[in-house]
Short mmCIF file of C-alpha atoms in Angstrom, two decimals:
data_model
loop_
_atom_site.label_atom_id
_atom_site.label_comp_id
_atom_site.label_asym_id
_atom_site.label_seq_id
_atom_site.Cartn_x
_atom_site.Cartn_y
_atom_site.Cartn_z
CA MET A 241 0.00 0.00 0.00
CA ASP A 242 1.29 3.44 -0.92
CA LYS A 243 -0.86 6.55 -0.45
CA THR A 244 1.85 9.02 -1.40
CA VAL A 245 1.29 11.29 -4.41
CA ALA A 246 4.01 12.99 -6.41
CA ASP A 247 3.21 16.64 -5.86
CA LEU A 248 0.93 19.19 -4.24
CA ALA A 249 -1.12 19.77 -7.41
CA THR A 250 -2.03 16.07 -7.52
CA ALA A 251 -2.80 16.12 -3.81
CA VAL A 252 -5.49 18.82 -4.17
CA ALA A 253 -6.81 17.70 -7.58
CA GLY A 254 -10.01 16.14 -6.17
CA ILE A 255 -11.43 19.32 -4.65
CA GLU A 256 -14.43 20.63 -6.61
CA ASP A 257 -16.71 23.68 -6.57
CA GLY A 258 -19.09 23.83 -3.61
CA MET A 259 -17.32 21.21 -1.53
CA THR A 260 -16.89 21.38 2.25
CA VAL A 261 -13.21 21.43 3.11
CA MET A 262 -11.86 21.04 6.63
CA ILE A 263 -8.49 22.70 7.11
CA GLY A 264 -6.42 21.72 10.13
CA GLY A 265 -4.53 24.08 12.40
CA PHE A 266 -5.06 26.54 15.22
CA GLY A 267 -3.81 29.87 13.96
CA GLY A 268 -0.57 28.97 12.22
CA ALA A 269 0.25 25.87 14.28
CA GLY A 270 -0.64 22.80 12.23
CA SER A 271 -1.89 24.80 9.26
CA PRO A 272 -1.23 22.96 5.96
CA ILE A 273 -0.10 26.11 4.19
CA GLU A 274 1.44 24.42 1.16
CA LEU A 275 -1.77 22.45 0.44
CA ILE A 276 -3.80 25.65 0.75
CA HIS A 277 -1.43 27.48 -1.58
CA ALA A 278 -1.62 24.63 -4.10
CA LEU A 279 -5.40 24.99 -4.09
CA ILE A 280 -5.06 28.73 -4.73
CA ASP A 281 -2.68 27.99 -7.63
CA ARG A 282 -5.29 25.73 -9.19
CA PHE A 283 -7.98 28.38 -8.81
CA ARG A 284 -5.75 31.02 -10.39
CA ALA A 285 -5.08 28.71 -13.34
CA THR A 286 -8.57 27.26 -13.86
CA GLY A 287 -11.14 29.28 -11.89
CA HIS A 288 -11.84 26.22 -9.72
CA PRO A 289 -12.55 25.20 -7.03
CA LYS A 290 -14.80 28.00 -5.80
CA ALA A 291 -17.82 28.47 -3.50
CA LEU A 292 -16.14 26.31 -0.88
CA THR A 293 -17.37 25.87 2.68
CA VAL A 294 -14.29 25.89 4.88
CA VAL A 295 -14.10 24.53 8.44
CA ASN A 296 -11.22 25.87 10.55
CA ASN A 297 -10.87 27.25 14.06
CA ASN A 298 -10.02 30.69 12.69
CA ALA A 299 -10.46 32.88 9.62
CA GLY A 300 -6.86 33.39 8.60
CA ASN A 301 -4.23 35.93 9.50
CA GLY A 302 -2.51 38.35 7.13
CA HIS A 303 -2.42 37.45 3.43
CA VAL A 304 -1.11 33.86 3.38
CA GLY A 305 -2.61 30.42 3.96
CA LEU A 306 -6.32 30.45 4.83
CA ALA A 307 -6.48 34.26 4.59
CA ALA A 308 -5.12 34.07 1.04
CA LEU A 309 -7.69 31.38 0.14
CA ILE A 310 -10.45 33.68 1.37
CA GLU A 311 -8.86 36.71 -0.32
CA ALA A 312 -8.77 34.83 -3.63
CA GLY A 313 -12.58 34.65 -3.47
CA MET A 314 -12.78 30.87 -3.22
CA VAL A 315 -14.73 30.63 0.04
CA ARG A 316 -18.52 31.05 0.25
CA LYS A 317 -18.93 30.11 3.89
CA LEU A 318 -16.70 29.70 6.92
CA ILE A 319 -17.49 27.51 9.92
CA CYS A 320 -15.21 28.56 12.79
CA SER A 321 -14.98 29.59 16.45
CA PHE A 322 -12.74 32.65 16.38
CA PRO A 323 -12.59 34.73 13.18
CA ARG A 324 -10.25 37.30 14.70
CA SER A 325 -6.47 37.47 14.55
CA ALA A 326 -3.58 39.91 14.68
CA ASP A 327 -4.35 40.88 11.06
CA PRO A 328 -7.89 39.74 10.22
CA VAL A 329 -8.50 42.33 7.47
CA VAL A 330 -9.30 39.85 4.67
CA PHE A 331 -12.15 38.07 6.44
CA THR A 332 -13.39 41.16 8.26
CA GLU A 333 -13.86 43.21 5.09
CA LEU A 334 -15.70 40.43 3.24
CA TYR A 335 -17.87 39.65 6.26
CA LEU A 336 -18.88 43.25 6.91
CA ALA A 337 -19.65 43.64 3.19
CA GLY A 338 -21.94 40.58 3.39
CA ARG A 339 -19.85 38.66 0.89
CA ILE A 340 -18.96 35.66 3.07
CA GLU A 341 -21.19 33.62 5.35
CA LEU A 342 -20.12 32.80 8.91
CA GLU A 343 -21.31 29.96 11.14
CA LEU A 344 -19.87 30.70 14.56
CA VAL A 345 -19.39 27.58 16.75
CA PRO A 346 -17.91 27.40 20.26
CA GLN A 347 -14.45 25.86 20.00
CA GLY A 348 -15.14 22.69 21.99
CA THR A 349 -18.42 22.16 20.16
CA LEU A 350 -16.61 22.58 16.85
CA ALA A 351 -14.07 19.92 17.86
CA GLU A 352 -16.75 17.52 19.09
CA ARG A 353 -18.96 18.03 16.01
CA ILE A 354 -16.00 17.08 13.83
CA ARG A 355 -15.14 14.11 16.05
CA ALA A 356 -18.80 12.99 15.94
CA GLY A 357 -18.80 13.30 12.15
CA GLY A 358 -15.82 11.00 11.96
CA ALA A 359 -17.20 8.59 14.52
CA GLY A 360 -20.67 8.10 12.99
CA ILE A 361 -22.52 9.94 15.78
CA PRO A 362 -25.15 12.21 14.16
CA ALA A 363 -25.85 14.35 17.26
CA PHE A 364 -24.83 14.79 20.87
CA TYR A 365 -25.69 16.95 23.88
CA THR A 366 -23.32 19.50 25.40
CA PRO A 367 -23.67 22.05 28.22
CA THR A 368 -21.80 24.57 26.09
CA SER A 369 -23.86 27.53 24.82
CA PHE A 370 -26.96 26.68 26.86
CA GLY A 371 -28.95 29.87 27.44
CA THR A 372 -26.91 31.88 24.91
CA ASP A 373 -27.55 33.28 21.43
CA LEU A 374 -25.57 30.40 19.91
CA ALA A 375 -28.09 27.85 21.20
CA LYS A 376 -31.09 29.56 19.53
CA GLY A 377 -33.27 27.10 17.65
CA LYS A 378 -31.43 24.04 18.97
CA PRO A 379 -33.21 21.34 21.00
CA VAL A 380 -32.47 21.36 24.75
CA GLU A 381 -32.79 18.40 27.10
CA GLU A 382 -32.23 17.98 30.81
CA PHE A 383 -29.94 15.28 32.16
CA GLU A 384 -29.38 14.82 35.91
CA GLY A 385 -30.82 18.27 36.58
CA ARG A 386 -28.70 20.22 34.07
CA SER A 387 -29.69 21.53 30.66
CA TYR A 388 -27.81 20.50 27.54
CA VAL A 389 -27.95 21.66 23.93
CA ARG A 390 -28.17 19.23 21.03
CA GLU A 391 -25.49 19.69 18.39
CA ARG A 392 -25.07 17.88 15.07
CA TRP A 393 -22.10 16.18 13.53
CA LEU A 394 -19.92 17.94 11.00
CA LYS A 395 -18.50 16.11 8.00
CA ALA A 396 -16.49 17.19 4.99
CA ASP A 397 -15.76 16.16 1.44
CA VAL A 398 -12.06 16.79 1.93
CA ALA A 399 -9.73 17.49 4.86
CA LEU A 400 -6.38 19.24 4.39
CA VAL A 401 -4.05 18.25 7.20
CA LYS A 402 -0.47 18.93 8.29
CA ALA A 403 1.49 16.12 9.92
CA GLU A 404 5.11 15.81 11.00
CA THR A 405 5.77 12.23 9.91
CA ALA A 406 3.69 9.88 7.76
CA ASP A 407 4.39 6.36 6.64
CA ARG A 408 3.17 5.24 3.22
CA HIS A 409 0.06 3.65 4.80
CA GLY A 410 -0.98 7.06 6.14
CA ASN A 411 -0.14 6.50 9.80
CA LEU A 412 0.62 9.96 11.20
CA THR A 413 2.38 11.76 14.00
CA TYR A 414 2.17 15.49 14.64
CA ARG A 415 4.53 18.08 16.05
CA ALA A 416 3.79 19.63 19.48
CA ALA A 417 0.56 21.70 19.54
CA ALA A 418 0.33 21.55 15.74
CA ARG A 419 -1.84 18.49 16.44
CA ASN A 420 -4.97 20.46 17.51
CA PHE A 421 -7.86 19.81 15.04
CA ASN A 422 -5.84 17.74 12.56
CA PRO A 423 -6.51 14.20 13.90
CA LEU A 424 -10.25 14.96 14.21
CA MET A 425 -10.51 16.30 10.67
CA CYS A 426 -8.72 13.21 9.31
CA MET A 427 -11.64 11.17 10.65
CA ALA A 428 -14.46 13.41 9.44
CA ALA A 429 -13.67 13.79 5.73
CA ALA A 430 -14.46 11.47 2.83
CA GLN A 431 -10.99 12.20 1.52
CA THR A 432 -8.12 13.25 3.79
CA VAL A 433 -5.11 14.83 2.14
CA VAL A 434 -1.99 15.13 4.29
CA GLN A 435 1.17 17.16 3.86
CA ALA A 436 3.97 15.65 5.95
CA SER A 437 7.47 16.91 6.61
CA HIS A 438 8.78 13.34 6.49
CA ILE A 439 7.48 10.25 4.69
CA VAL A 440 8.90 6.96 5.91
CA ALA A 441 8.46 3.26 5.23
CA PRO A 442 5.76 1.33 7.11
CA GLY A 443 7.32 0.15 10.34
CA ALA A 444 9.55 3.18 10.74
CA ILE A 445 7.08 4.87 13.10
CA ASP A 446 6.74 3.12 16.46
CA PRO A 447 3.11 1.84 16.48
CA GLU A 448 2.85 3.06 20.11
CA VAL A 449 3.19 6.71 19.08
CA ILE A 450 0.95 6.84 16.00
CA VAL A 451 -1.74 9.48 16.60
CA THR A 452 -3.78 9.07 13.41
CA PRO A 453 -4.05 5.50 12.08
CA GLY A 454 -3.75 5.26 8.30
CA ILE A 455 -7.36 4.14 7.79
CA PHE A 456 -8.34 7.84 8.10
CA VAL A 457 -5.92 9.02 5.40
CA GLN A 458 -6.22 8.83 1.60
CA LYS A 459 -3.38 10.92 0.15
CA ILE A 460 0.03 11.98 1.42
CA VAL A 461 2.42 14.49 -0.10
CA GLN A 462 5.84 15.36 1.22
CA VAL A 463 6.60 19.00 2.09
CA SER A 464 10.03 18.80 3.67
CA HIS A 465 10.35 22.35 4.99
CA PRO A 466 6.84 23.76 5.42
CA HIS A 467 6.32 27.47 5.92
CA GLN A 468 5.07 28.60 9.29
CA GLU A 469 2.27 31.18 9.07
CA GLU A 470 3.74 33.36 11.83
CA ASP A 471 7.10 33.58 10.05
CA LEU A 472 5.42 34.58 6.78
CA ASN A 473 3.28 37.18 8.51
CA ARG A 474 6.25 38.64 10.38
CA ALA A 475 7.87 39.09 6.97
CA ASN A 476 4.62 40.73 5.71
CA ALA A 477 4.36 38.03 3.04
CA THR A 478 1.47 37.88 0.59
CA TYR A 479 0.53 34.82 -1.46
CA PRO A 480 1.76 34.17 -4.17
CA LEU A 481 5.08 34.35 -2.34
CA GLU A 482 8.05 36.01 -3.96
CA ALA A 483 10.75 33.53 -4.94
CA MET B 81 -10.91 56.18 44.41
CA GLU B 82 -7.92 53.90 45.01
CA LYS B 83 -7.98 50.74 42.94
CA LEU B 84 -5.83 47.71 42.19
CA SER B 85 -3.85 47.44 38.97
CA ASN B 86 -4.46 44.48 36.66
CA ASN B 87 -1.25 42.89 37.98
CA GLN B 88 -2.54 43.21 41.53
CA ILE B 89 -5.93 41.70 40.65
CA ALA B 90 -4.10 38.80 38.98
CA TRP B 91 -1.89 38.40 42.06
CA ARG B 92 -4.93 38.18 44.33
CA ALA B 93 -6.61 35.57 42.13
CA ALA B 94 -3.41 33.52 42.03
CA GLN B 95 -3.32 33.26 45.85
CA ASP B 96 -6.51 31.14 45.84
CA ILE B 97 -5.19 28.51 43.44
CA VAL B 98 -4.41 25.38 45.43
CA ALA B 99 -1.07 23.70 44.69
CA GLY B 100 -1.38 21.03 42.02
CA SER B 101 -4.62 22.43 40.58
CA TYR B 102 -5.34 22.11 36.88
CA VAL B 103 -6.10 25.64 35.70
CA ASN B 104 -7.21 27.32 32.49
CA LEU B 105 -6.57 31.04 32.12
CA GLY B 106 -8.59 32.98 29.54
CA ILE B 107 -6.68 34.85 26.85
CA GLY B 108 -5.42 38.36 27.58
CA PHE B 109 -5.61 39.74 31.12
CA PRO B 110 -6.20 36.36 32.87
CA GLU B 111 -2.88 35.06 31.46
CA LYS B 112 -1.18 37.32 34.02
CA VAL B 113 -2.36 35.08 36.86
CA ALA B 114 0.30 32.49 35.94
CA GLN B 115 3.18 34.76 36.89
CA TYR B 116 1.96 35.23 40.48
CA GLN B 117 1.79 31.59 41.56
CA PRO B 118 3.06 31.44 45.14
CA LYS B 119 6.45 29.66 45.21
CA GLY B 120 6.05 26.00 46.03
CA HIS B 121 2.32 26.11 45.20
CA GLU B 122 2.54 25.83 41.45
CA ALA B 123 -0.51 24.91 39.41
CA ILE B 124 -0.60 23.06 36.10
CA PHE B 125 -1.92 25.19 33.27
CA HIS B 126 -4.12 23.95 30.43
CA THR B 127 -4.51 25.66 27.09
CA GLU B 128 -7.43 24.77 24.83
CA ASN B 129 -5.27 24.24 21.77
CA GLY B 130 -3.74 21.14 23.29
CA ILE B 131 -1.02 21.64 25.90
CA LEU B 132 -1.04 20.73 29.57
CA ASN B 133 1.72 22.04 31.86
CA PHE B 134 3.26 24.60 29.54
CA GLY B 135 5.94 27.03 30.72
CA GLU B 136 6.76 30.71 30.41
CA SER B 137 7.07 32.76 27.23
CA PRO B 138 10.30 32.16 25.32
CA LYS B 139 12.79 34.93 24.64
CA PRO B 140 12.14 36.90 21.43
CA GLY B 141 13.71 35.01 18.55
CA GLU B 142 13.42 31.66 20.34
CA GLU B 143 9.72 31.09 19.60
CA ASP B 144 8.54 27.71 18.33
CA TRP B 145 5.26 28.55 16.60
CA ASP B 146 3.99 25.01 17.11
CA VAL B 147 4.15 25.65 20.87
CA ILE B 148 1.56 28.38 21.44
CA ASN B 149 -1.27 29.14 23.83
CA ALA B 150 -4.93 29.86 23.09
CA GLY B 151 -4.07 33.51 22.50
CA LYS B 152 -1.59 32.29 19.84
CA LYS B 153 1.36 33.58 21.85
CA ALA B 154 4.49 31.43 22.03
CA VAL B 155 4.95 29.44 25.24
CA THR B 156 7.46 26.73 26.17
CA ILE B 157 7.46 23.09 27.13
CA ARG B 158 8.82 21.88 30.46
CA PRO B 159 9.21 18.55 32.26
CA GLY B 160 5.74 16.99 32.36
CA THR B 161 4.27 18.80 29.37
CA ALA B 162 1.63 16.83 27.44
CA PHE B 163 0.20 17.46 23.96
CA PHE B 164 -3.26 16.32 22.85
CA HIS B 165 -5.87 17.01 20.18
CA HIS B 166 -8.83 19.36 20.46
CA ALA B 167 -11.48 16.76 21.34
CA ASP B 168 -9.38 15.54 24.29
CA SER B 169 -8.68 19.14 25.27
CA PHE B 170 -12.37 19.99 25.53
CA ALA B 171 -13.12 16.69 27.24
CA MET B 172 -10.82 18.04 29.97
CA VAL B 173 -12.89 21.23 29.99
CA ARG B 174 -16.50 19.99 29.81
CA GLY B 175 -15.81 16.70 31.58
CA GLY B 176 -15.19 18.42 34.91
CA HIS B 177 -11.47 17.67 35.03
CA LEU B 178 -10.21 21.24 35.40
CA ASP B 179 -10.16 22.65 38.92
CA VAL B 180 -10.32 26.33 38.03
CA ALA B 181 -11.01 28.56 35.04
CA ILE B 182 -10.18 32.25 35.39
CA LEU B 183 -11.79 34.49 32.80
CA GLY B 184 -12.28 38.14 31.96
CA ALA B 185 -15.74 39.75 31.85
CA TYR B 186 -17.78 42.53 30.29
CA GLU B 187 -20.57 41.90 32.80
CA VAL B 188 -21.28 39.46 35.63
CA ALA B 189 -24.82 39.17 37.02
CA GLU B 190 -25.68 38.41 40.64
CA ASN B 191 -27.01 34.99 39.62
CA GLY B 192 -23.61 34.08 38.14
CA ASP B 193 -24.44 34.76 34.49
CA LEU B 194 -21.36 35.85 32.54
CA ALA B 195 -21.09 38.02 29.43
CA ASN B 196 -17.56 38.12 28.05
CA TRP B 197 -17.63 37.25 24.33
CA SER B 198 -19.68 39.82 22.45
CA THR B 199 -20.31 43.53 22.83
CA GLY B 200 -23.34 43.37 20.54
CA PRO B 201 -24.35 42.85 16.94
CA ARG B 202 -21.75 45.15 15.35
CA GLY B 203 -18.44 43.87 14.02
CA VAL B 204 -17.25 40.30 13.65
CA PRO B 205 -18.48 37.89 16.36
CA ALA B 206 -15.87 35.53 17.87
CA VAL B 207 -16.41 33.08 20.73
CA GLY B 208 -13.41 30.73 20.84
CA GLY B 209 -13.44 28.48 23.90
CA ALA B 210 -15.21 30.86 26.30
CA MET B 211 -18.60 29.12 26.22
CA ASP B 212 -16.97 25.74 26.86
CA LEU B 213 -14.76 26.97 29.70
CA VAL B 214 -17.66 28.27 31.78
CA HIS B 215 -19.01 24.73 31.97
CA GLY B 216 -17.07 21.93 33.54
CA ALA B 217 -14.33 23.64 35.55
CA LYS B 218 -15.08 22.99 39.23
CA ARG B 219 -14.63 26.71 39.95
CA VAL B 220 -15.19 29.56 37.45
CA ALA B 221 -13.70 32.83 38.65
CA VAL B 222 -13.67 36.22 36.96
CA ILE B 223 -11.01 38.90 37.18
CA THR B 224 -12.06 42.38 36.11
CA ASP B 225 -12.02 46.07 36.77
CA HIS B 226 -14.95 46.84 39.09
CA VAL B 227 -16.41 49.30 36.57
CA THR B 228 -16.24 49.92 32.82
CA LYS B 229 -14.01 52.59 31.26
CA ASP B 230 -17.05 54.93 31.48
CA GLY B 231 -17.45 54.16 35.18
CA LYS B 232 -20.54 51.95 34.80
CA PRO B 233 -20.88 48.86 37.02
CA LYS B 234 -19.69 45.55 35.53
CA LEU B 235 -21.32 43.64 38.39
CA VAL B 236 -25.00 43.90 37.54
CA LYS B 237 -28.50 42.67 38.41
CA ALA B 238 -28.86 41.07 34.96
CA CYS B 239 -26.49 41.04 31.99
CA THR B 240 -27.44 43.28 29.08
CA LEU B 241 -24.79 41.89 26.70
CA PRO B 242 -25.01 38.46 25.01
CA LEU B 243 -24.36 35.70 27.56
CA THR B 244 -21.37 33.38 27.57
CA GLY B 245 -22.92 31.11 30.18
CA VAL B 246 -25.80 30.91 32.63
CA GLY B 247 -25.19 30.83 36.39
CA CYS B 248 -21.57 29.80 35.99
CA VAL B 249 -19.42 32.28 37.95
CA THR B 250 -18.69 31.61 41.64
CA ARG B 251 -16.09 34.27 42.56
CA ILE B 252 -15.14 37.71 41.22
CA TYR B 253 -11.81 39.44 41.83
CA THR B 254 -12.20 43.12 40.99
CA SER B 255 -10.03 46.22 41.26
CA LEU B 256 -11.85 47.03 44.53
CA ALA B 257 -13.09 43.82 46.12
CA VAL B 258 -13.42 40.04 46.22
CA ILE B 259 -17.01 38.95 45.86
CA ASP B 260 -18.60 35.50 45.94
CA ILE B 261 -21.81 34.55 44.21
CA GLU B 262 -23.97 32.54 46.58
CA GLY B 263 -27.68 31.84 46.31
CA GLY B 264 -28.03 34.31 43.45
CA ARG B 265 -26.50 37.24 45.41
CA PHE B 266 -23.21 39.13 45.50
CA VAL B 267 -21.58 38.41 48.87
CA LEU B 268 -18.72 40.76 49.80
CA ARG B 269 -15.67 38.88 51.14
CA GLU B 270 -12.85 41.43 50.88
CA LYS B 271 -12.59 45.11 50.03
CA LEU B 272 -9.83 47.70 49.83
CA PRO B 273 -9.47 49.21 53.34
CA SER B 274 -9.62 52.73 51.88
CA ILE B 275 -13.11 52.25 50.47
CA SER B 276 -16.32 52.22 52.47
CA VAL B 277 -19.06 49.66 51.92
CA GLU B 278 -21.27 52.53 50.76
CA ASP B 279 -18.75 53.66 48.13
CA LEU B 280 -18.44 50.07 46.90
CA GLN B 281 -22.21 49.65 46.74
CA ALA B 282 -22.47 52.86 44.71
CA VAL B 283 -20.34 51.38 41.90
CA THR B 284 -21.98 47.93 42.03
CA GLY B 285 -25.09 47.30 39.94
CA ALA B 286 -26.86 44.96 42.36
CA GLU B 287 -27.17 44.75 46.12
CA LEU B 288 -24.09 43.56 48.02
CA VAL B 289 -24.70 41.15 50.86
CA ILE B 290 -22.42 42.20 53.74
CA PRO B 291 -21.53 39.31 56.07
CA GLU B 292 -20.33 39.90 59.65
CA THR B 293 -16.70 39.76 58.63
CA VAL B 294 -15.35 41.46 55.52
CA ALA B 295 -11.59 41.10 55.23
CA ASP B 296 -9.25 43.82 54.04
CA LEU B 297 -8.06 43.28 50.48
CA ILE B 298 -4.29 43.66 50.90
CA VAL B 299 -2.12 43.26 47.82
CA PRO B 300 1.59 44.07 47.41
CA GLU B 301 2.80 46.82 45.09
CA LEU B 302 3.47 45.15 41.73
#
């Protein structure tokens, strides 16, 4: 079994207009910037994919990565918990102009909705958001004297994920707090596309330390020295990056 | 009117954290609480994005941007640090495993309702982990200035801003006092010695219950 693909363009080839795309990361940590940039390249060359629904904790920062995807006009709707950042100008301007839709979800509920989507659980109850504006219209039930809000699973057509090491079967490890939403999104998408800093032979990762088992992964592409969003933003970079 | 600085409010809140507690500090002002842990009584800090037992900020130029806190500031790892994904992180939060969450506030109501995520319909709404954190931690405390920048009470009869959580706050550390929420009332526990109960009541938006003993709120210069 070998899930590796030759290049980034091949890795993002299956993403079509109107799809729901989960993108891993929390701010810049764990953000698959090179996969996002490859998707932008395709859009600039072909006009597709567009009208995407993107699921991410945030709404991008500066003019690279997710912010650049939004700036390119490829995103119709964003599902996230915190669409603010040090430099949120791209999302903010589109949102205030009514040109991008926002579904705001509490962070833990977002994580659990994605986990539920991957685990085949269509709905669950959580105390989070009970009695607030974000619970409006959602069923409430009492358990052991406390009120809980019913939330639904979240699934995607594609997940774009950043891992540290992958083997050719798709078993993954992550680096530090770059893990965040990535393992959950691997489970919740019909097709999970991974960029990994290292690709090794099956057996080279200790089975005890694998975080995402390969069953949740469909494609792997090697990006040996990935950009870090914070470094790009500190250099005031804009995508496409200067050579 | 004399009042405590943000550092002093953070210091006071830190004194109540029992050694070995698992603690989440909200982004911004509450992050200051970490630096005032009494020596030998250190707590273990949790950040929503998947680190338990992180350390201080690194020196400029030594940041590892895969080791950040919920405010996306660089932190460090230390002996005993653990990494985990977001579903595990919020299982720690909602599952009742955290001992304390310390959060900022726009308004706190006498029944424990908290408003700290939205100032109204204008602008871009953002909630992050605030609505999760108010549920599950065994103790939810607020640190805040006693009044708004315009001098209006932040401790109120009922919140006017969108709620973060219902009936969730149990203790408030303000720039003037320490107040518990018990039975749907504000109960005064400590106040600055230079301020009278009447002065404090005048800047509080709901009735203060005054028990027999109210301690002096004594905080070092910081």
